[in-house]
Short mmCIF file of C-alpha atoms in Angstrom, two decimals:
data_model
loop_
_atom_site.label_atom_id
_atom_site.label_comp_id
_atom_site.label_asym_id
_atom_site.label_seq_id
_atom_site.Cartn_x
_atom_site.Cartn_y
_atom_site.Cartn_z
CA GLU A 1 0.14 0.03 0.01
CA ASP A 2 1.37 3.33 -0.89
CA GLN A 3 2.17 5.76 2.02
CA VAL A 4 3.02 9.32 2.19
CA THR A 5 4.24 11.16 5.69
CA GLN A 6 4.86 14.51 5.74
CA SER A 7 6.50 16.35 8.66
CA PRO A 8 6.25 18.41 10.80
CA GLU A 9 2.58 18.75 11.02
CA ALA A 10 2.71 22.39 11.53
CA LEU A 11 5.62 24.78 11.17
CA ARG A 12 5.88 28.59 12.41
CA LEU A 13 8.44 30.77 10.77
CA GLN A 14 9.39 34.24 11.17
CA GLU A 15 9.32 36.13 8.07
CA GLY A 16 12.67 35.58 6.15
CA GLU A 17 13.60 32.63 8.21
CA SER A 18 14.34 29.73 5.57
CA SER A 19 13.26 26.35 6.07
CA SER A 20 12.37 22.85 4.60
CA LEU A 21 8.91 20.64 4.63
CA ASN A 22 9.55 16.99 4.22
CA CYS A 23 7.61 14.38 2.39
CA SER A 24 8.59 10.46 2.85
CA TYR A 25 7.07 8.15 0.57
CA THR A 26 6.84 4.34 0.26
CA VAL A 27 5.15 3.21 -2.90
CA SER A 28 5.74 0.68 -5.84
CA GLY A 29 6.50 2.07 -9.01
CA LEU A 30 6.61 5.83 -8.46
CA ARG A 31 5.13 7.67 -11.57
CA GLY A 32 5.05 11.30 -9.98
CA LEU A 33 5.35 13.08 -6.81
CA PHE A 34 3.48 16.23 -6.63
CA TRP A 35 3.39 19.45 -4.40
CA TYR A 36 0.33 21.44 -3.76
CA ARG A 37 -0.56 24.49 -1.81
CA GLN A 38 -4.04 24.73 -0.27
CA ASP A 39 -5.61 27.84 1.36
CA PRO A 40 -8.41 27.59 3.79
CA GLY A 41 -11.55 26.80 2.19
CA LYS A 42 -9.97 26.40 -1.21
CA GLY A 43 -9.05 23.57 -3.54
CA PRO A 44 -5.18 22.72 -3.66
CA GLU A 45 -3.08 24.81 -6.15
CA PHE A 46 -0.45 23.01 -8.20
CA LEU A 47 3.04 23.94 -7.32
CA PHE A 48 5.42 21.24 -8.66
CA THR A 49 5.56 17.61 -10.32
CA LEU A 50 8.83 15.66 -9.73
CA TYR A 51 9.41 12.40 -11.42
CA SER A 52 12.69 11.08 -11.03
CA ALA A 53 15.43 10.85 -7.82
CA GLY A 54 17.91 13.96 -8.49
CA GLU A 55 15.29 16.16 -10.01
CA GLU A 56 14.71 19.79 -8.62
CA LYS A 57 12.35 22.30 -9.52
CA GLU A 58 12.06 26.07 -8.40
CA LYS A 59 9.21 28.91 -8.44
CA GLU A 60 9.77 32.05 -6.72
CA ARG A 61 10.91 31.36 -2.92
CA LEU A 62 10.04 27.51 -3.22
CA LYS A 63 12.37 24.80 -4.46
CA ALA A 64 11.21 21.15 -4.59
CA THR A 65 13.61 18.14 -4.79
CA LEU A 66 13.17 14.38 -4.92
CA THR A 67 15.15 11.21 -3.84
CA LYS A 68 14.31 7.73 -3.82
CA LYS A 69 12.49 8.03 -0.34
CA GLU A 70 11.66 11.74 0.22
CA SER A 71 11.03 14.99 -1.16
CA PHE A 72 11.86 18.31 0.20
CA LEU A 73 10.08 21.54 -0.41
CA HIS A 74 12.44 24.35 0.56
CA ILE A 75 11.32 27.80 1.39
CA THR A 76 13.76 30.82 1.28
CA ALA A 77 13.03 34.06 2.92
CA PRO A 78 9.41 33.47 3.22
CA LYS A 79 6.75 35.89 3.40
CA PRO A 80 3.53 36.04 5.25
CA GLU A 81 1.72 35.39 2.12
CA ASP A 82 3.36 31.99 2.08
CA SER A 83 1.19 30.86 5.05
CA ALA A 84 -0.76 27.68 3.90
CA THR A 85 -1.22 24.23 4.00
CA TYR A 86 1.35 22.24 1.66
CA LEU A 87 0.21 18.93 0.70
CA CYS A 88 2.46 16.51 -1.12
CA ALA A 89 0.97 13.30 -3.09
CA VAL A 90 2.36 10.43 -5.16
CA GLN A 91 0.99 8.70 -8.16
CA ALA A 92 2.29 5.01 -8.50
CA GLY A 93 2.14 2.16 -10.77
CA ALA A 94 -0.54 2.10 -13.79
CA ASN A 95 -3.18 3.89 -11.46
CA SER A 96 -3.65 7.57 -12.00
CA LYS A 97 -4.96 7.98 -8.40
CA LEU A 98 -3.16 10.32 -5.99
CA THR A 99 -2.33 9.35 -2.41
CA PHE A 100 -1.97 12.50 -0.22
CA GLY A 101 -0.07 13.15 2.81
CA LYS A 102 -1.86 14.85 5.74
CA GLY A 103 -0.13 18.21 4.88
CA ILE A 104 2.15 20.76 6.68
CA THR A 105 0.52 23.98 7.79
CA LEU A 106 2.64 26.68 7.65
CA SER A 107 2.57 29.99 9.42
CA VAL A 108 4.82 32.78 8.51
CA ARG A 109 4.85 35.71 10.86
CA PRO A 110 5.67 39.39 9.97
CA GLY B 1 -2.01 25.96 -16.04
CA ALA B 2 -5.28 23.88 -16.66
CA VAL B 3 -8.56 25.44 -15.11
CA VAL B 4 -11.21 23.02 -13.39
CA SER B 5 -14.54 24.97 -12.08
CA GLN B 6 -16.96 23.52 -9.45
CA HIS B 7 -20.42 24.46 -9.05
CA PRO B 8 -21.81 25.53 -6.58
CA SER B 9 -19.27 26.89 -4.08
CA TRP B 10 -21.60 26.73 -1.27
CA VAL B 11 -24.70 24.74 -0.57
CA ILE B 12 -26.82 24.33 2.35
CA CYS B 13 -29.80 21.61 2.38
CA LYS B 14 -32.25 20.00 4.87
CA SER B 15 -31.45 16.35 5.93
CA GLY B 16 -33.18 13.97 3.28
CA THR B 17 -32.67 16.09 0.45
CA SER B 18 -30.22 15.41 -2.71
CA VAL B 19 -27.55 17.64 -3.98
CA LYS B 20 -25.83 17.78 -7.21
CA ILE B 21 -22.33 19.29 -7.44
CA GLU B 22 -20.77 19.90 -10.80
CA CYS B 23 -17.05 19.65 -11.84
CA ARG B 24 -15.96 21.15 -15.32
CA SER B 25 -12.39 21.31 -16.96
CA LEU B 26 -12.77 24.71 -18.63
CA ASP B 27 -9.87 24.62 -21.24
CA PHE B 28 -9.28 20.73 -21.61
CA GLN B 29 -10.77 17.57 -21.97
CA ALA B 30 -10.65 14.96 -19.11
CA THR B 31 -11.78 11.53 -19.68
CA THR B 32 -11.19 10.71 -15.94
CA MET B 33 -11.94 13.16 -13.06
CA PHE B 34 -11.63 12.19 -9.39
CA TRP B 35 -13.82 13.31 -6.38
CA TYR B 36 -12.32 13.91 -2.92
CA ARG B 37 -13.97 14.86 0.42
CA GLN B 38 -11.97 16.72 3.07
CA PHE B 39 -13.03 17.18 6.65
CA PRO B 40 -11.75 20.29 8.72
CA LYS B 41 -8.03 20.03 9.53
CA GLN B 42 -7.65 16.57 7.55
CA SER B 43 -6.24 15.82 4.21
CA LEU B 44 -7.91 14.76 1.05
CA MET B 45 -9.65 11.60 0.93
CA LEU B 46 -10.29 9.82 -2.34
CA MET B 47 -13.88 8.96 -2.84
CA ALA B 48 -14.00 7.64 -6.50
CA THR B 49 -12.68 7.93 -10.05
CA SER B 50 -15.30 9.17 -12.74
CA ASN B 51 -14.73 7.78 -16.23
CA GLU B 52 -16.25 9.30 -19.37
CA GLY B 53 -18.51 6.86 -20.79
CA SER B 54 -18.54 4.14 -18.16
CA LYS B 55 -19.40 3.49 -14.69
CA ALA B 56 -17.50 5.35 -11.64
CA THR B 57 -14.90 3.45 -9.79
CA TYR B 58 -15.36 3.95 -5.81
CA GLU B 59 -13.00 3.55 -3.16
CA GLN B 60 -13.52 1.18 -0.45
CA GLY B 61 -15.98 2.20 2.13
CA VAL B 62 -17.68 4.61 0.06
CA GLU B 63 -21.49 3.90 -0.51
CA LYS B 64 -21.80 4.02 -4.33
CA ASP B 65 -25.68 4.34 -4.13
CA LYS B 66 -25.22 7.31 -1.99
CA PHE B 67 -22.62 9.22 -3.79
CA LEU B 68 -24.00 9.03 -7.65
CA ILE B 69 -21.30 10.04 -10.32
CA ASN B 70 -22.01 10.61 -13.70
CA HIS B 71 -19.40 11.62 -16.32
CA ALA B 72 -21.69 13.07 -18.96
CA SER B 73 -18.99 14.59 -21.15
CA LEU B 74 -15.13 15.04 -21.57
CA THR B 75 -15.54 18.13 -19.64
CA LEU B 76 -18.24 17.38 -17.07
CA SER B 77 -18.62 15.21 -14.03
CA THR B 78 -21.28 15.53 -11.14
CA LEU B 79 -21.20 14.16 -7.93
CA THR B 80 -24.94 13.62 -6.37
CA VAL B 81 -25.20 13.25 -2.61
CA THR B 82 -28.50 11.49 -2.37
CA SER B 83 -30.68 11.65 0.65
CA ALA B 84 -28.01 13.84 2.48
CA HIS B 85 -27.62 13.54 6.18
CA PRO B 86 -25.63 15.84 8.61
CA GLU B 87 -22.67 13.37 8.74
CA ASP B 88 -22.30 14.18 4.89
CA SER B 89 -21.51 17.64 5.44
CA SER B 90 -18.16 18.23 4.14
CA PHE B 91 -15.85 20.00 1.48
CA TYR B 92 -16.17 18.27 -1.83
CA ILE B 93 -13.31 18.82 -4.17
CA CYS B 94 -12.99 17.44 -7.67
CA SER B 95 -9.79 16.86 -9.86
CA ALA B 96 -8.91 16.23 -13.40
CA PRO B 97 -5.36 15.22 -14.94
CA GLY B 98 -4.26 17.73 -17.60
CA GLY B 99 -2.99 15.05 -19.97
CA ALA B 100 -3.73 11.57 -20.89
CA GLY B 101 -0.96 9.83 -19.42
CA VAL B 102 -0.16 8.47 -15.81
CA GLY B 103 2.01 11.06 -14.22
CA GLU B 104 0.23 14.02 -15.47
CA THR B 105 -0.47 16.64 -12.95
CA GLN B 106 -3.82 16.92 -11.67
CA TYR B 107 -5.70 20.02 -11.40
CA PHE B 108 -8.26 20.79 -8.68
CA GLY B 109 -11.41 22.74 -8.46
CA PRO B 110 -12.20 25.22 -5.81
CA GLY B 111 -14.34 22.75 -4.09
CA THR B 112 -18.00 22.91 -2.69
CA ARG B 113 -18.78 23.34 1.09
CA LEU B 114 -21.75 21.20 1.58
CA LEU B 115 -23.77 21.76 5.07
CA VAL B 116 -26.64 19.49 5.75
CA LEU B 117 -29.16 20.67 8.59
#
């Protein structure tokens, strides 16, 4: 059974204080690992897709990396508007279903 | 990126009534769409996979007679909550893959908040 574990559950940062969010996964035949941002009362917003170990993608203050066991979402010099829940999901085998982690709630204080 | 819409965004209904939620892919076609529900402070739980032109596939523990799914066209899937009860109150979200292959990014709708009184 595919499993996704995100840590920590919650993270509070001061504006400008860089940090990383972790997503550990156990799957058979990874087809893709996805990061989403979700604001309260809204649907998840797509951030990144990673397909193979060693791959990295960047967007503004965010950078996602992937190894064979985990993915990190690095946040550089975060701003209050980066406060949200960050979800990690995997897609494995021939199935296009996503398995989600529980999410990491990030709060950035000004 | 691909855009997915949902309607309505909010619905309040009385216990025992049925509620229909629409999910549309606005600028792409989707032979498959997914329906999730999310309880407060919890992650997304997949309910079912909607397949255009064929029956939906439900996850274990999801009542297919209660949550009716119809994938009427390549851009529209509907979820009908039949005989809704207060425990069905939740945030319902749909998604659609932006391409045809496995590994394609899934794009999510804005969600529908259902409150059953």
